[in-house]
mmCIF file of C-alpha atoms in Angstrom:
data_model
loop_
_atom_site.group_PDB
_atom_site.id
_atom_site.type_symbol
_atom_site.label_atom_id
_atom_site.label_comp_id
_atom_site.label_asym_id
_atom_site.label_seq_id
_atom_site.Cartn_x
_atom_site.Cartn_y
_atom_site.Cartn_z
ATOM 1 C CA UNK A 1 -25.626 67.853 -15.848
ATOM 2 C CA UNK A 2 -26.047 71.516 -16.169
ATOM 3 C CA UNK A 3 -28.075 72.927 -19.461
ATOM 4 C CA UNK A 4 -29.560 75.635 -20.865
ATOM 5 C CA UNK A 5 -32.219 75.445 -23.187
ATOM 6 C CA UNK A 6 -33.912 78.144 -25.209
ATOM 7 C CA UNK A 7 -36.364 76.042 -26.918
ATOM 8 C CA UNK A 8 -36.754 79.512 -29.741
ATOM 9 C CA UNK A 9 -34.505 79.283 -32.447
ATOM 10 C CA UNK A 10 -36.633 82.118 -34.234
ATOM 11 C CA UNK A 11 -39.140 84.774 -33.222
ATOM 12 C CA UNK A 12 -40.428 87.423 -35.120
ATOM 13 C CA UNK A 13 -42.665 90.444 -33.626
ATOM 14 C CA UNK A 14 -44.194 93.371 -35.042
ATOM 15 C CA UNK A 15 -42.707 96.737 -33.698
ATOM 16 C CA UNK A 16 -44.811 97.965 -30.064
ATOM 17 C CA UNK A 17 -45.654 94.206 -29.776
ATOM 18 C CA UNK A 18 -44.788 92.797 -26.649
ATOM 19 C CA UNK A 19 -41.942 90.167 -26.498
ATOM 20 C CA UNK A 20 -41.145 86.740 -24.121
ATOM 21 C CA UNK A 21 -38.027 85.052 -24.694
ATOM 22 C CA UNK A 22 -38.070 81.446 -23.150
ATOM 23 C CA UNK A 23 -35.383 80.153 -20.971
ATOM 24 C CA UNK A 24 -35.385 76.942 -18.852
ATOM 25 C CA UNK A 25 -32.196 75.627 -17.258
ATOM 26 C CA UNK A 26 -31.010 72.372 -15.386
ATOM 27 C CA UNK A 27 -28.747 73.214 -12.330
ATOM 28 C CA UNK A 28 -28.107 71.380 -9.042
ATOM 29 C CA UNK A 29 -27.422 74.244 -7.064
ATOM 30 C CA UNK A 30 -28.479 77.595 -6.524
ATOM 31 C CA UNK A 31 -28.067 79.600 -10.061
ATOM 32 C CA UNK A 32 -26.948 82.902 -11.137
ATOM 33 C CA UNK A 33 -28.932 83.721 -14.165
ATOM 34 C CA UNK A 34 -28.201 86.435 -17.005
ATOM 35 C CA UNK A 35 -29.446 87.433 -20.253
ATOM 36 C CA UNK A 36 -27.380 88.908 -23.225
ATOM 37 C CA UNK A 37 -28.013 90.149 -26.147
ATOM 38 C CA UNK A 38 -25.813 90.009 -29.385
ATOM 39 C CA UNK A 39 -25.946 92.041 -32.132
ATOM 40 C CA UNK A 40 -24.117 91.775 -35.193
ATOM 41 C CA UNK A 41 -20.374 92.062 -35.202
ATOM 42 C CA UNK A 42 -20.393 93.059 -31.713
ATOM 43 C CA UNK A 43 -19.484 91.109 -28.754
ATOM 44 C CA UNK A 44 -22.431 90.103 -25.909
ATOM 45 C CA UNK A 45 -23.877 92.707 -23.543
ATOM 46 C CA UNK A 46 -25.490 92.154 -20.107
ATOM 47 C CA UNK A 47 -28.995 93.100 -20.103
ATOM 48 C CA UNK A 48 -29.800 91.728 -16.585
ATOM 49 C CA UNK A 49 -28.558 89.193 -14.056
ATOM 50 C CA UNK A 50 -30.480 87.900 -11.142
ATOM 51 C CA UNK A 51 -28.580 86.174 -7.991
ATOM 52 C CA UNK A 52 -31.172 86.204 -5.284
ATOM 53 C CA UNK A 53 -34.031 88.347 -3.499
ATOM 54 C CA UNK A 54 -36.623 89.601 -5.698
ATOM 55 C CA UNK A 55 -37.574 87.537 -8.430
ATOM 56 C CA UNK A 56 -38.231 90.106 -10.910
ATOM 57 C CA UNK A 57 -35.440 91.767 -12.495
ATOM 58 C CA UNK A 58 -35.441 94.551 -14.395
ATOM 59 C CA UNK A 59 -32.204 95.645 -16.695
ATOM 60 C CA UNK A 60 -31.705 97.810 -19.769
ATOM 61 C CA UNK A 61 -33.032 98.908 -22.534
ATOM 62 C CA UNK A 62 -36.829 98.215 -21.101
ATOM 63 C CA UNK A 63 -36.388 94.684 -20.871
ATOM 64 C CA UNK A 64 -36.953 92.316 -17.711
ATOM 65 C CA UNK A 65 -37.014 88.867 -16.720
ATOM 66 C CA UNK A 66 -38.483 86.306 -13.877
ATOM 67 C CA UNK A 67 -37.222 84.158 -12.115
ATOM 68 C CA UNK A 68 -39.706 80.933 -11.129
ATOM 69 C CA UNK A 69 -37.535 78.636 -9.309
ATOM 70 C CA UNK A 70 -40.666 76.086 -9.433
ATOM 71 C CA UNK A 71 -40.547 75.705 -13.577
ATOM 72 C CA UNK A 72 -36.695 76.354 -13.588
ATOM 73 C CA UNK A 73 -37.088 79.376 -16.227
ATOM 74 C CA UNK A 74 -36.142 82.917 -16.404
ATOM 75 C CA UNK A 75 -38.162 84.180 -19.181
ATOM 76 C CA UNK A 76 -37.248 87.596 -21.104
ATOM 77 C CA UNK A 77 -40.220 90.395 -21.507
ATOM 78 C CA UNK A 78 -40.133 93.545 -22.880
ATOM 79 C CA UNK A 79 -43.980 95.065 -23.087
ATOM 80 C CA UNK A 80 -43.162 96.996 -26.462
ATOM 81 C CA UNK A 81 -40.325 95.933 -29.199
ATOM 82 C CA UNK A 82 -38.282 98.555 -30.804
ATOM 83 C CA UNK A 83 -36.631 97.560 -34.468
ATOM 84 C CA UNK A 84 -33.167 98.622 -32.768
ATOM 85 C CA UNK A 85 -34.196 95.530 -30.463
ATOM 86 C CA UNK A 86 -33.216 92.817 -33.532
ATOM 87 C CA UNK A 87 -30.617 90.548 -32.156
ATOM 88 C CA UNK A 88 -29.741 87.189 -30.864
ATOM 89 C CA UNK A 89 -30.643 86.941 -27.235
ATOM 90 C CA UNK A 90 -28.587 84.393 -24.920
ATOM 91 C CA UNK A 91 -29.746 82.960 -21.672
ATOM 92 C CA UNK A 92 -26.769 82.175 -19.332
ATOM 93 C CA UNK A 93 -26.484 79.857 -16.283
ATOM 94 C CA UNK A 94 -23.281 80.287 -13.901
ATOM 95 C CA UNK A 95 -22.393 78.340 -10.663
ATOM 96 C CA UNK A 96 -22.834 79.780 -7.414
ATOM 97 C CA UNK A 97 -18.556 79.403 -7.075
ATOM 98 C CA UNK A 98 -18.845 80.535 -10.869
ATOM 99 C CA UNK A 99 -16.098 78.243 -11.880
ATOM 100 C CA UNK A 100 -18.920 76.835 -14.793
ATOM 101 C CA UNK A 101 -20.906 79.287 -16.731
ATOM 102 C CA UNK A 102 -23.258 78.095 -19.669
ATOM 103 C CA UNK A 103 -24.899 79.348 -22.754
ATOM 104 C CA UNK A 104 -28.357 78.706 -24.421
ATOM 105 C CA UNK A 105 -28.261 77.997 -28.483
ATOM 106 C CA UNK A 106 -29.728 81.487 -28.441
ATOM 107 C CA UNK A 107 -33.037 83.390 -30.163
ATOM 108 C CA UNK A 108 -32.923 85.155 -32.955
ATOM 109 C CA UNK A 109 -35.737 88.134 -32.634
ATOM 110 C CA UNK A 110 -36.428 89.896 -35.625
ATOM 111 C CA UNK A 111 -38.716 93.182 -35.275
ATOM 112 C CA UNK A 112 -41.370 94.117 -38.192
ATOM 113 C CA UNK A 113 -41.941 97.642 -38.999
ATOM 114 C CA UNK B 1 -13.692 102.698 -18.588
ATOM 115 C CA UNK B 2 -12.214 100.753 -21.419
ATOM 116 C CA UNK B 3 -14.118 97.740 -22.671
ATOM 117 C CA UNK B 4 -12.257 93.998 -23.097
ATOM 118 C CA UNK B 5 -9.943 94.298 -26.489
ATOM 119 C CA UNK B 6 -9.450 91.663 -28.521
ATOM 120 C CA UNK B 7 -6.805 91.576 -31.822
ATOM 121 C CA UNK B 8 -7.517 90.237 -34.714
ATOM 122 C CA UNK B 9 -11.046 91.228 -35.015
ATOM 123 C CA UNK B 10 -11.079 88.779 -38.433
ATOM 124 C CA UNK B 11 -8.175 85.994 -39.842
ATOM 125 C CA UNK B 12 -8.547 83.468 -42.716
ATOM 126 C CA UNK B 13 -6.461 80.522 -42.993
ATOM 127 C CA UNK B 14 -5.759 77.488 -44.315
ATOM 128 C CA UNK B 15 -5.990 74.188 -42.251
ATOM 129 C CA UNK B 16 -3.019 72.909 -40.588
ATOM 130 C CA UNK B 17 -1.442 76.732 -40.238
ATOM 131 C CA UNK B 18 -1.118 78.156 -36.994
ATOM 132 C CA UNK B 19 -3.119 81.062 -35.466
ATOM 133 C CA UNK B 20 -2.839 83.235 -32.296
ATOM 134 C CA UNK B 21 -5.362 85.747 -31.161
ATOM 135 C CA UNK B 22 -4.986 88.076 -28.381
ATOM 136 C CA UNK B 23 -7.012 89.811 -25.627
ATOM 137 C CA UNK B 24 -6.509 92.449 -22.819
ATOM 138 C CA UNK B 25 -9.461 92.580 -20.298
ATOM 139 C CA UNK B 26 -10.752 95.718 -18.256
ATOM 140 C CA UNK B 27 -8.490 96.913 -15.868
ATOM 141 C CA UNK B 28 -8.336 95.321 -12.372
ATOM 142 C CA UNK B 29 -10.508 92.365 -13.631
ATOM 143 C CA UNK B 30 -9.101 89.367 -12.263
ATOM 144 C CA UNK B 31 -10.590 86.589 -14.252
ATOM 145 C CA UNK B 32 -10.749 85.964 -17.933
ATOM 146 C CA UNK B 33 -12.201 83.484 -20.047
ATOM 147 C CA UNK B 34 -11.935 82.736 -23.556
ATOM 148 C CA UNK B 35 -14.932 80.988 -25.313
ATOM 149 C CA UNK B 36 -15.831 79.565 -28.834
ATOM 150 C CA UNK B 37 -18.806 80.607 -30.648
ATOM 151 C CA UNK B 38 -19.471 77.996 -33.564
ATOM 152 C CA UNK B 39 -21.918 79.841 -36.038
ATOM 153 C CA UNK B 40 -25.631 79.205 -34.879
ATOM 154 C CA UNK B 41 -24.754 78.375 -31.253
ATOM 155 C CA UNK B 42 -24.177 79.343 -28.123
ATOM 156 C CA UNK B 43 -20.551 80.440 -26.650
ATOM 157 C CA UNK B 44 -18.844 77.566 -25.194
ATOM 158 C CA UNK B 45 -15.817 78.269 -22.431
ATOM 159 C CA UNK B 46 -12.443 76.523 -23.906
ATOM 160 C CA UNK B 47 -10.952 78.471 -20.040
ATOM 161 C CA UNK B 48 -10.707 79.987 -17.346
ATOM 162 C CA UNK B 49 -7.732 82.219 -15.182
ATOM 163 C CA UNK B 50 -7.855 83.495 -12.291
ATOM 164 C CA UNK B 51 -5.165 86.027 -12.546
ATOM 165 C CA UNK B 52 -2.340 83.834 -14.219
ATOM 166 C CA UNK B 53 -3.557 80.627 -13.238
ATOM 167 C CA UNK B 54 -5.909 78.778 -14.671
ATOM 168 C CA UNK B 55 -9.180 77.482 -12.888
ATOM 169 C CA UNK B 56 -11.151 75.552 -15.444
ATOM 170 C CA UNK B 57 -9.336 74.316 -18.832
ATOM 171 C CA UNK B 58 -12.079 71.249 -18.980
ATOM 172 C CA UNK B 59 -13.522 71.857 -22.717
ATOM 173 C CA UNK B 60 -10.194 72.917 -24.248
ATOM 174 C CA UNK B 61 -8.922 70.731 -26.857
ATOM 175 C CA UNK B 62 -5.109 70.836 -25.603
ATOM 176 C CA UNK B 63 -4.158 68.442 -28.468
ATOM 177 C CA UNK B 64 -4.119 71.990 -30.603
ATOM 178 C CA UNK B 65 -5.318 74.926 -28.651
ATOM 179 C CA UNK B 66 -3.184 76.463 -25.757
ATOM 180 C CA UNK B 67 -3.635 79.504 -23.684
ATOM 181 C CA UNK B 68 -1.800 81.490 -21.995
ATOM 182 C CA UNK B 69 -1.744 84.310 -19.115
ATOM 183 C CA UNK B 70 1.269 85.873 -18.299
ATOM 184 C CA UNK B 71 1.407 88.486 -15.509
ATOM 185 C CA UNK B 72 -2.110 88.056 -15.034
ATOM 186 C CA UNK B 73 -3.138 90.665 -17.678
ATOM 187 C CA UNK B 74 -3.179 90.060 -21.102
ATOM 188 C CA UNK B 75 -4.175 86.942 -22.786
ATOM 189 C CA UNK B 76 -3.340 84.561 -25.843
ATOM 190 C CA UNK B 77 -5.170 81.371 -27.339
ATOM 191 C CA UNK B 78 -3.558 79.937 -29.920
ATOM 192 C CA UNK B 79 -4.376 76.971 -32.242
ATOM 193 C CA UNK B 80 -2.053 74.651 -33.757
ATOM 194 C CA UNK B 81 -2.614 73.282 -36.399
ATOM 195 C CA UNK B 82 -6.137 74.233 -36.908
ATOM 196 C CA UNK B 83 -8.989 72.571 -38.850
ATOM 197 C CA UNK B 84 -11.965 73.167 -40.760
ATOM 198 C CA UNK B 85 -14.169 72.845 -36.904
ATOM 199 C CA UNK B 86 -11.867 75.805 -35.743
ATOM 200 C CA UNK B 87 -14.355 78.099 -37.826
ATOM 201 C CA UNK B 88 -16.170 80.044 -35.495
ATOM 202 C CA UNK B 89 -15.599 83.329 -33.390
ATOM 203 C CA UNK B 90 -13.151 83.398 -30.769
ATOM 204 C CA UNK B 91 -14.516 86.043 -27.334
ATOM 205 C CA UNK B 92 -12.781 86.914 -24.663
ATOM 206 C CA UNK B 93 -14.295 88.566 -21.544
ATOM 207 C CA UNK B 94 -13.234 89.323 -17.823
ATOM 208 C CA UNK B 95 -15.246 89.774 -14.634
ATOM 209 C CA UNK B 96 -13.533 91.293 -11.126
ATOM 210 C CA UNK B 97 -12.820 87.817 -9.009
ATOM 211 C CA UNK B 98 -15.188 86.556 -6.721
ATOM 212 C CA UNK B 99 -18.239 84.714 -6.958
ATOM 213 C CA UNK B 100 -21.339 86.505 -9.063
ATOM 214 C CA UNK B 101 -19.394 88.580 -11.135
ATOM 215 C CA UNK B 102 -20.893 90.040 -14.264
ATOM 216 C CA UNK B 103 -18.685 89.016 -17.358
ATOM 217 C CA UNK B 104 -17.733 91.729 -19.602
ATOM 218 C CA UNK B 105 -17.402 90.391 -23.130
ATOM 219 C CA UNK B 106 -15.076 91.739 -26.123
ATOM 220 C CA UNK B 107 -16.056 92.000 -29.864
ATOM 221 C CA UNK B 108 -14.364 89.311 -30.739
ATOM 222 C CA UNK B 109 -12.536 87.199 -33.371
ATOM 223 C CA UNK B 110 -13.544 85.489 -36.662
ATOM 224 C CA UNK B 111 -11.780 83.013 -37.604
ATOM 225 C CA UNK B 112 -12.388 81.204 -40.838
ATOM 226 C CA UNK B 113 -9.837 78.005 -41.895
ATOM 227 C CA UNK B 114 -10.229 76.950 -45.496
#
């Protein structure tokens, strides 16, 4: 069965500290991956998406993410937080025929001046 | 380029009532989906059109909720009669069709049944 975990309910960082975000997932075939980030009141936003070829993405707002096929993850980085960064940060598995798309539980990151 | 609207943005009611919320996705985007976003949780798709027709309805609960897609544009879910589990925040987005396509989310609805 397909899954996404994000085994980081929580995380807090100090502001210019570097960030990971952990996302594993469990998918038979060949995954499209995505992060989003939610902030409050307002609907999801892309930050980054990888489908194939390089397996380093970057995406907005400074932040990037691997892809390591072996360990099934696609960690989020960003090498220095901003406090505009708080959010809740959703990993996102979808089918290659993206008829099934799936959702982590989601991270909450909150930034300290 | 307008985003994915959604109407309501907030609705309280009681259990058992009816509720309907409504959503009109970017222009020229093919496929919408509607998803439920229980407090603390990830979103979960309730479905799926592909223009009017609908391609994955799997994790609706169709004793209560239906959705509709007329024309292939704009889109109601609707939940009859709700209960107390309905609580939670109603998205809609829309991606062009096609395989890979990014998902454009909209703000959103709250709903909260008492």
């Amino acid at each position: 069965a397909q899954s996404v975990t994000q085994p980081d309910i929580h995380i807090t960082v100090s502001e210019g500290a570097s960030l990971e975000l952990r996302c594993n997932y469990s998918y038979g075939a060949t995954p499209y991956l995505f992060w989003y980030v939610q902030s409050p009141g307002q609907g999801l936003q892309l930050l980054l998406k990888y489908f194939s070829g390089d397996t380093l993405v970057q995406g907005i707002k400074g932040f990037e993410a691997e892809f390591k096929r072996s360990q099934s993850s696609f960690n989020l980085r960003k090498p220095s937080v901003h406090w505009s960064d708080a959010a809740e940060y959703f990993c996102a598995v979808g089918a290659v025929d993206f008829n099934k798309f799936y959702f982590g539980s989601g991270t909450k990151l909150n930034v300290k001046p | 380029e307008a985003g994915v609207a959604q109407s309501p943005r907030y609705k309280i009611i009681e259990k058992r009532q009816s509720v309907a919320f409504w959503c009109n996705p970017i222009s020229g985007h093919a496929t919408l989906y509607w998803y439920q976003q229980i407090l603390g949780q990830g979103p979960k798709l309730l479905i799926q059109f592909q223009n009017n027709g609908v391609v994955d309805d799997s994790q609706l609960p169709k004793d209560r909720f239906s959705a509709e897609r007329l024309k292939g544009v704009d889109s109601t879910l609707k939940i009859q009669p709700a209960k107390l589990e309905d609580s939670a925040v109603y998205l809609c987005a829309s991606s062009l069709a096609g395989t890979g396509n990014t998902q454009y989310f909209g703000p959103g609805t709250r709903l909260t049944v008492l």
